[in-house]
Coordinates of C-alpha atoms and ligand atoms in Angstrom, one line a residue:
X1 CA 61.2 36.1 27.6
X2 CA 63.2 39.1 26.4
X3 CA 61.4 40.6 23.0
X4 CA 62.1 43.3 21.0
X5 CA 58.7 43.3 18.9
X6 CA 57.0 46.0 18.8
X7 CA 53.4 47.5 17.9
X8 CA 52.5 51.4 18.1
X9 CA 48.7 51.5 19.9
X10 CA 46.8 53.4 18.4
X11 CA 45.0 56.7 19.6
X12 CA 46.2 56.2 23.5
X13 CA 45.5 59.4 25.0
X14 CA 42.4 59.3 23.6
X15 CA 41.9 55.8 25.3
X16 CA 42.7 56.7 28.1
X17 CA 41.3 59.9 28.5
X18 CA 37.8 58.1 27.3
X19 CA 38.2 55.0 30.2
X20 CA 39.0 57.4 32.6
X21 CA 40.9 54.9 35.0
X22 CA 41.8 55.3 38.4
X23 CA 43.4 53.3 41.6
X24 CA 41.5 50.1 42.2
X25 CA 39.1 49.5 39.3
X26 CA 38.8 46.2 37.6
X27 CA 40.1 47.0 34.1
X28 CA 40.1 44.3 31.2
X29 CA 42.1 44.7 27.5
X30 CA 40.1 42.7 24.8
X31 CA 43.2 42.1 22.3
X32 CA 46.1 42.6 24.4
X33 CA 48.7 42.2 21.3
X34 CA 52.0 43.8 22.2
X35 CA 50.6 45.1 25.2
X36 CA 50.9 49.1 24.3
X37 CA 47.2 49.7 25.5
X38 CA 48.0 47.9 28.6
X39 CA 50.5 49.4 29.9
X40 CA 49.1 52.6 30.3
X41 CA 46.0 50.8 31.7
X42 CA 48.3 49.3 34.1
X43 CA 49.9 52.3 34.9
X44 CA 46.4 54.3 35.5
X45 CA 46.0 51.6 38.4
X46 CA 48.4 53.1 40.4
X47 CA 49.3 49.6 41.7
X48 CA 46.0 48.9 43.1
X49 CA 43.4 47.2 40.8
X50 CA 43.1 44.6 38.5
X51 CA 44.2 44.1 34.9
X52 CA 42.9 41.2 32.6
X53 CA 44.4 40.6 29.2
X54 CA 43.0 39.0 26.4
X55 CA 44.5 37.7 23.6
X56 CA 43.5 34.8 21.0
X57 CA 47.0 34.3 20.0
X58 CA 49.2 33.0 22.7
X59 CA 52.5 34.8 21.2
X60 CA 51.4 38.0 21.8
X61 CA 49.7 37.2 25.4
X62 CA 53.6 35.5 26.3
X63 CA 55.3 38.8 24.6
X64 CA 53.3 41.1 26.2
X65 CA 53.3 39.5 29.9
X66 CA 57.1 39.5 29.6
X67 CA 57.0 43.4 29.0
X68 CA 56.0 43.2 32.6
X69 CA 57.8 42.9 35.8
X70 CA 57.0 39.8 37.9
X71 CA 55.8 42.0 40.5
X72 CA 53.7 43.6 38.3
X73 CA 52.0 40.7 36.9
X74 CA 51.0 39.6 40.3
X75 CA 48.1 42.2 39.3
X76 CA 47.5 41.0 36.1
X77 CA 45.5 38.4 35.0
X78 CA 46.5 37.0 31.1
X79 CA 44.1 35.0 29.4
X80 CA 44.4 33.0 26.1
X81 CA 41.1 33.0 24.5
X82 CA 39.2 34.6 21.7
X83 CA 36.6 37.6 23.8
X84 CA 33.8 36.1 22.4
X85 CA 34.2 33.1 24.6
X86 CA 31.1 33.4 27.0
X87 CA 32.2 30.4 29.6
X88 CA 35.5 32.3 30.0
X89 CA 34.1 35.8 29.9
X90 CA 32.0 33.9 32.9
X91 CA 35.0 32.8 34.5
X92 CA 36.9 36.0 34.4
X93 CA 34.3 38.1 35.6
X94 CA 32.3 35.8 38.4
X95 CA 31.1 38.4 40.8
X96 CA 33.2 41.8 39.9
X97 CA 31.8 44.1 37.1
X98 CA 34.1 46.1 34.9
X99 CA 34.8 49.9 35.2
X100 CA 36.7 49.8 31.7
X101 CA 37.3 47.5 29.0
X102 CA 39.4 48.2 25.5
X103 CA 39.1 46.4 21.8
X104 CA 41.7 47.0 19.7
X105 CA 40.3 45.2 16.5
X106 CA 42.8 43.9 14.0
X107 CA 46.0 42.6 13.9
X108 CA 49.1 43.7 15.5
X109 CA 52.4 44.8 13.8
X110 CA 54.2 41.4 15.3
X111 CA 51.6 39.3 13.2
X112 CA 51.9 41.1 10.0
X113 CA 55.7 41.2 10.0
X114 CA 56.7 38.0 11.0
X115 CA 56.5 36.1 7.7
X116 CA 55.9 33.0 9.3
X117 CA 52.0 34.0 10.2
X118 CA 51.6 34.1 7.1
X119 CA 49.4 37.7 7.5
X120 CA 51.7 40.0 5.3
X121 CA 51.6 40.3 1.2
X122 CA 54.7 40.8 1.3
X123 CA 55.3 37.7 3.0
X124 CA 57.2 34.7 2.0
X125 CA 55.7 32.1 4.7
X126 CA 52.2 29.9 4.2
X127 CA 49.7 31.8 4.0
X128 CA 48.1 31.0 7.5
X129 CA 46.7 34.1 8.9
X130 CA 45.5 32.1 12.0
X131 CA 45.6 34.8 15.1
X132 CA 44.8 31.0 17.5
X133 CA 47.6 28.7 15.7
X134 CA 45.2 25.6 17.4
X135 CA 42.6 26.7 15.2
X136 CA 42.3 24.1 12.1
X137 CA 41.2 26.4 8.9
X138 CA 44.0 28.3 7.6
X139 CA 43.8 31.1 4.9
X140 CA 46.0 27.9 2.5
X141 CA 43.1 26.0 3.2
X142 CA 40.1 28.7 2.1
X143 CA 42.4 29.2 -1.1
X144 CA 42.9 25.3 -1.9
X145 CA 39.7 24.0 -1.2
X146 CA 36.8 26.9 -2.2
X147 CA 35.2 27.5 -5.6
X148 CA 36.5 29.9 -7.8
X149 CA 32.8 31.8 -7.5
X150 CA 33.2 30.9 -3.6
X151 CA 36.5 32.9 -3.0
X152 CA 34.9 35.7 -5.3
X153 CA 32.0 35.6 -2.8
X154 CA 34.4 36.2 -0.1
X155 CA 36.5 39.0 -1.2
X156 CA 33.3 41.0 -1.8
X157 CA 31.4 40.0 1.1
X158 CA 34.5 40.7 3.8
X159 CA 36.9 43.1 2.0
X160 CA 34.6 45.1 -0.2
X161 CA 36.2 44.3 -3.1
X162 CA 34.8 45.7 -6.9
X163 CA 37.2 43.2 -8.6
X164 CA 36.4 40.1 -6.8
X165 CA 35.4 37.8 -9.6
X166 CA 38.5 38.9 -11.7
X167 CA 41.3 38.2 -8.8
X168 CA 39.2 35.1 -8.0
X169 CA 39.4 34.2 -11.6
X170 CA 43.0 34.8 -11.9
X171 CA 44.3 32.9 -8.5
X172 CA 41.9 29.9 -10.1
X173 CA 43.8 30.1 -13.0
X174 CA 47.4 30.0 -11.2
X175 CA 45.7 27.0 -9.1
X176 CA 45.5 25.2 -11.9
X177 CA 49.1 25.3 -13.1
X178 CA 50.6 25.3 -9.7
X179 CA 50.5 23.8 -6.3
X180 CA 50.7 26.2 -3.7
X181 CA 49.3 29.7 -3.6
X182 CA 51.6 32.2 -2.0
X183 CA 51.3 35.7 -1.0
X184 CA 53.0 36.7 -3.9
X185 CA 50.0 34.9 -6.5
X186 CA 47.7 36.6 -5.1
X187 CA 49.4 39.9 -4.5
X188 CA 49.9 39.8 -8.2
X189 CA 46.5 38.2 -8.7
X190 CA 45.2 41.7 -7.4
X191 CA 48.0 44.2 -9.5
X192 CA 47.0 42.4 -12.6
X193 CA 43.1 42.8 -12.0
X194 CA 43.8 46.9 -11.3
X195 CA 46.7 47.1 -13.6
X196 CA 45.3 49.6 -15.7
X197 CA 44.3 51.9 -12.7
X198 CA 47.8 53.9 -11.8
X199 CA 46.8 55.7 -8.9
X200 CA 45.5 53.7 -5.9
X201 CA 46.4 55.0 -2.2
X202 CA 46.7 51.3 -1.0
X203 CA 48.0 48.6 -2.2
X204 CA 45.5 46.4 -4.5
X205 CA 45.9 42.9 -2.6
X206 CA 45.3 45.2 0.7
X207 CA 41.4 43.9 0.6
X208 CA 41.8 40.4 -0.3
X209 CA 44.0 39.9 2.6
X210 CA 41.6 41.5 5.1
X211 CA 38.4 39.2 3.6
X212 CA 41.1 36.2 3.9
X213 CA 42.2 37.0 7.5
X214 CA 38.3 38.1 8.6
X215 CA 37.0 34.9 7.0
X216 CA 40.2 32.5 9.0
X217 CA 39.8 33.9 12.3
X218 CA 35.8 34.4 11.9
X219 CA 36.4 38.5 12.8
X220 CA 33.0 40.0 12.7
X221 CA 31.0 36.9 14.3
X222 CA 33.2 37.1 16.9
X223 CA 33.0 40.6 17.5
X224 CA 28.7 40.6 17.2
X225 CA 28.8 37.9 19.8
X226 CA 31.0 39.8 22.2
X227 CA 30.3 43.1 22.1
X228 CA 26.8 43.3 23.9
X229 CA 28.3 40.4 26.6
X230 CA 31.3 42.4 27.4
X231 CA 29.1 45.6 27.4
X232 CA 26.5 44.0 29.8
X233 CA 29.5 43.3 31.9
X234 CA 30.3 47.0 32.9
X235 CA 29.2 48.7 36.0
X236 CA 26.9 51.4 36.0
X237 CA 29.2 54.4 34.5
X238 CA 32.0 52.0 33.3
X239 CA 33.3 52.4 30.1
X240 CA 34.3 50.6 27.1
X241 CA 36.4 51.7 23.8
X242 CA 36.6 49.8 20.6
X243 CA 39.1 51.2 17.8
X244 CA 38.5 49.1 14.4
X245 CA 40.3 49.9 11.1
X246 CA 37.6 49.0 8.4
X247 CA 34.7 49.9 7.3
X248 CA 32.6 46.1 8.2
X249 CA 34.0 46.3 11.8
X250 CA 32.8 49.7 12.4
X251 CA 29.6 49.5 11.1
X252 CA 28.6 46.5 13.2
X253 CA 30.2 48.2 16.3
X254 CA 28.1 50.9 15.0
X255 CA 25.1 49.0 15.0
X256 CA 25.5 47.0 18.3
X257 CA 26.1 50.5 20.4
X258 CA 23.1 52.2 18.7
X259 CA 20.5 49.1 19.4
X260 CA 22.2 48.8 22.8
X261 CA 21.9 52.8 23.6
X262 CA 18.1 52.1 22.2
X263 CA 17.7 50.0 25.1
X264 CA 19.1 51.9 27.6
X265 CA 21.7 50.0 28.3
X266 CA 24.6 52.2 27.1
X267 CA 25.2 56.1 26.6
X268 CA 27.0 57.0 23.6
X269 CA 29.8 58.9 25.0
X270 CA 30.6 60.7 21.7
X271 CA 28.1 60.4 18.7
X272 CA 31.0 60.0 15.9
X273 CA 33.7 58.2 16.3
X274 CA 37.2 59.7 16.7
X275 CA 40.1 59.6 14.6
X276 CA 43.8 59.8 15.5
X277 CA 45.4 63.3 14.8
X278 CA 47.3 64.2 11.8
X279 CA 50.5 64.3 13.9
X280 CA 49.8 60.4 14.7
X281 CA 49.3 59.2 11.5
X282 CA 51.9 60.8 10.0
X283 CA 54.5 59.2 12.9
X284 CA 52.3 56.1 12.7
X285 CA 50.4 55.2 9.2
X286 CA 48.9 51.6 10.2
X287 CA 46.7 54.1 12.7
X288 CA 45.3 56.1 9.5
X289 CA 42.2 53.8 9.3
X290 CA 41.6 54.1 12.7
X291 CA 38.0 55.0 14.5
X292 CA 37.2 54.9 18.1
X293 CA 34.0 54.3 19.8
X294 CA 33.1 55.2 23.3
X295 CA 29.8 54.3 25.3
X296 CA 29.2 54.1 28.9
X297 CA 27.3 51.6 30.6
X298 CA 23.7 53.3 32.2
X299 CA 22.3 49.5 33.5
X300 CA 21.5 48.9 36.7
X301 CA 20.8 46.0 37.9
Ligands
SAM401 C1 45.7 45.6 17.0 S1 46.3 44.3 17.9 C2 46.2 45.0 19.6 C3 47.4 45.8 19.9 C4 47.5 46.3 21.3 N1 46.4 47.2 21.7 C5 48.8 46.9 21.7 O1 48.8 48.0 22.2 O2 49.8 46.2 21.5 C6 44.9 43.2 18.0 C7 45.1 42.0 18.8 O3 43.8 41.5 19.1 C8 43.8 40.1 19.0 N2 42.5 39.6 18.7 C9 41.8 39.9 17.6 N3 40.6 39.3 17.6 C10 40.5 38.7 18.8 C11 39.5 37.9 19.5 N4 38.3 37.7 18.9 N5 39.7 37.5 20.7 C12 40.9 37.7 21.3 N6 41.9 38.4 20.8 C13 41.7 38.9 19.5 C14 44.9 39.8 17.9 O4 45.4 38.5 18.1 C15 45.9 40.9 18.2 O5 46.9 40.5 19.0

């Protein structure tokens, strides 16, 4: 399948200089997406090794396995399932530990532009925002069938936001005198509630859509219920990377390495996280949010 989508990783010499792969390690990518990051993983292997990529959303696993040669994906192993899966974390893994494993948290370019996923305010599609089209709750659903006070609860609790009640109150309203929410209610929903703000450096729906999309696809459950597995999966000295793009994401990856490092399971490799260069955000702005956490793994067992 010939594709022309595309998706800018983020930070990937900082990736890779962090994973530090070589000829012959087993490497796995979390949230393959376009397949940027593993590419270069790929390429690190020298054509000896193993590559595993995740992905919850079987378009990009397809899009990215046909950026691939056949040959090359003799080497590869693609697997369609959310990471926080244990059975197929289980599966994958059997016997062989990990030298280096990769999160990029989020969604990719390919989901927010193609209106169809619903993802985008600028979107025209339903609002879906499911990154696993066979899961059942859609972002439609969350707006249709919650509480006014319950969709207020949700924009505060998952994307932090200090006008929660008002937009809640406002897409209520529109409820009432329409059918269908689209992305362009609550887009407006969201300008109305900040219209006497002028200057804002992102766009005011920007939060509501995140607490939307974190709530559908159950983001930061997930994540707490795969980091430690996937980090208990490493070898002694392997390493694993995890680039988030908010503020809830990074804290919990926060939290997770510090308790894990506690134990003396992991080594933080770098105490803060790192941020992509000017020059990169400036060619790429989705990366501007960007942090990137590295730990090694010191268990041996
Ligand atoms: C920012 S994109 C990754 C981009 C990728 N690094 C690249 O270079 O193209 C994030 C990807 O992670 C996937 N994803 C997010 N949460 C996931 C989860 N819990 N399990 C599996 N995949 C997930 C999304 O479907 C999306 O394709």
């Amino acid at each position: 399948m010939a594709c022309s989508a595309r998706h800018d990783p983020v930070m990937v010499s900082e990736v890779m200089d962090a994973l530090g792969i070589v000829s012959g390690m087993v490497v796995v990518d979390l949230t393959v997406g376009l397949g940027g990051h593993a590419r270069e993983m790929f390429n690190h292997l020298g054509g000896n090794g193993i590559l595993v990529g995740f992905d919850q959303d079987h378009e990009a696993i397809k899009i990215a396995k046909s950026k691939f040669t056949d040959e090359e994906n003799k080497q590869i192993q693609w697997v369609h399932a959310n990471f926080r899966d244990t059975e197929c974390v289980q599966n994958i893994v059997k016997n062989k530990r990990i030298d280096a494993c990769l999160m990029d948290l989020g969604v990719s370019s390919f989901q927010l532009d193609v209106p169809r996923r619903g993802f985008s305010f600028q979107g025209t599609g339903v609002l879906d925002m499911r990154m696993n089209s066979e899961n059942c709750v859609t972002a439609k659903d969350i707006l249709d069938g919650f509480s006014e006070h319950d969709l207020a609860d949700v924009f505060y609790l998952y994307g932090q936001e200090r006008k929660s009640r008002a937009i809640a109150r406002s897409i209520a309203r529109k409820r009432r005198a329409k059918k269908d929410i689209t992305a362009q209610d609550l887009a407006q929903s969201a300008s109305y509630a900040y219209r006497k703000m002028t200057r804002r450096r992102i766009h005011p729906a920007t939060k509501i859509f995140q607490a939307l999309r974190i709530l559908v696809n159950d983001e930061l459950n997930a994540l707490a219920d795969a980091l430690p597995l996937w980090c208990s999966s490493l070898k002694p000295g392997g390493r694993m990377c995890v680039i988030s793009y908010h503020s809830l994401e990074d804290g919990l990856v926060k939290n997770v390495f510090r308790t894990l490092t506690k134990e003396k399971r992991l080594r933080l490799v770098c105490k803060k996280p790192l941020v992509p260069s000017e020059e990169e955000v400036f060619k790429n702005p989705r990366s501007r949010s960007a942090k990137l956490r590295i730990v090694e793994s010191c268990t041996h067992d």
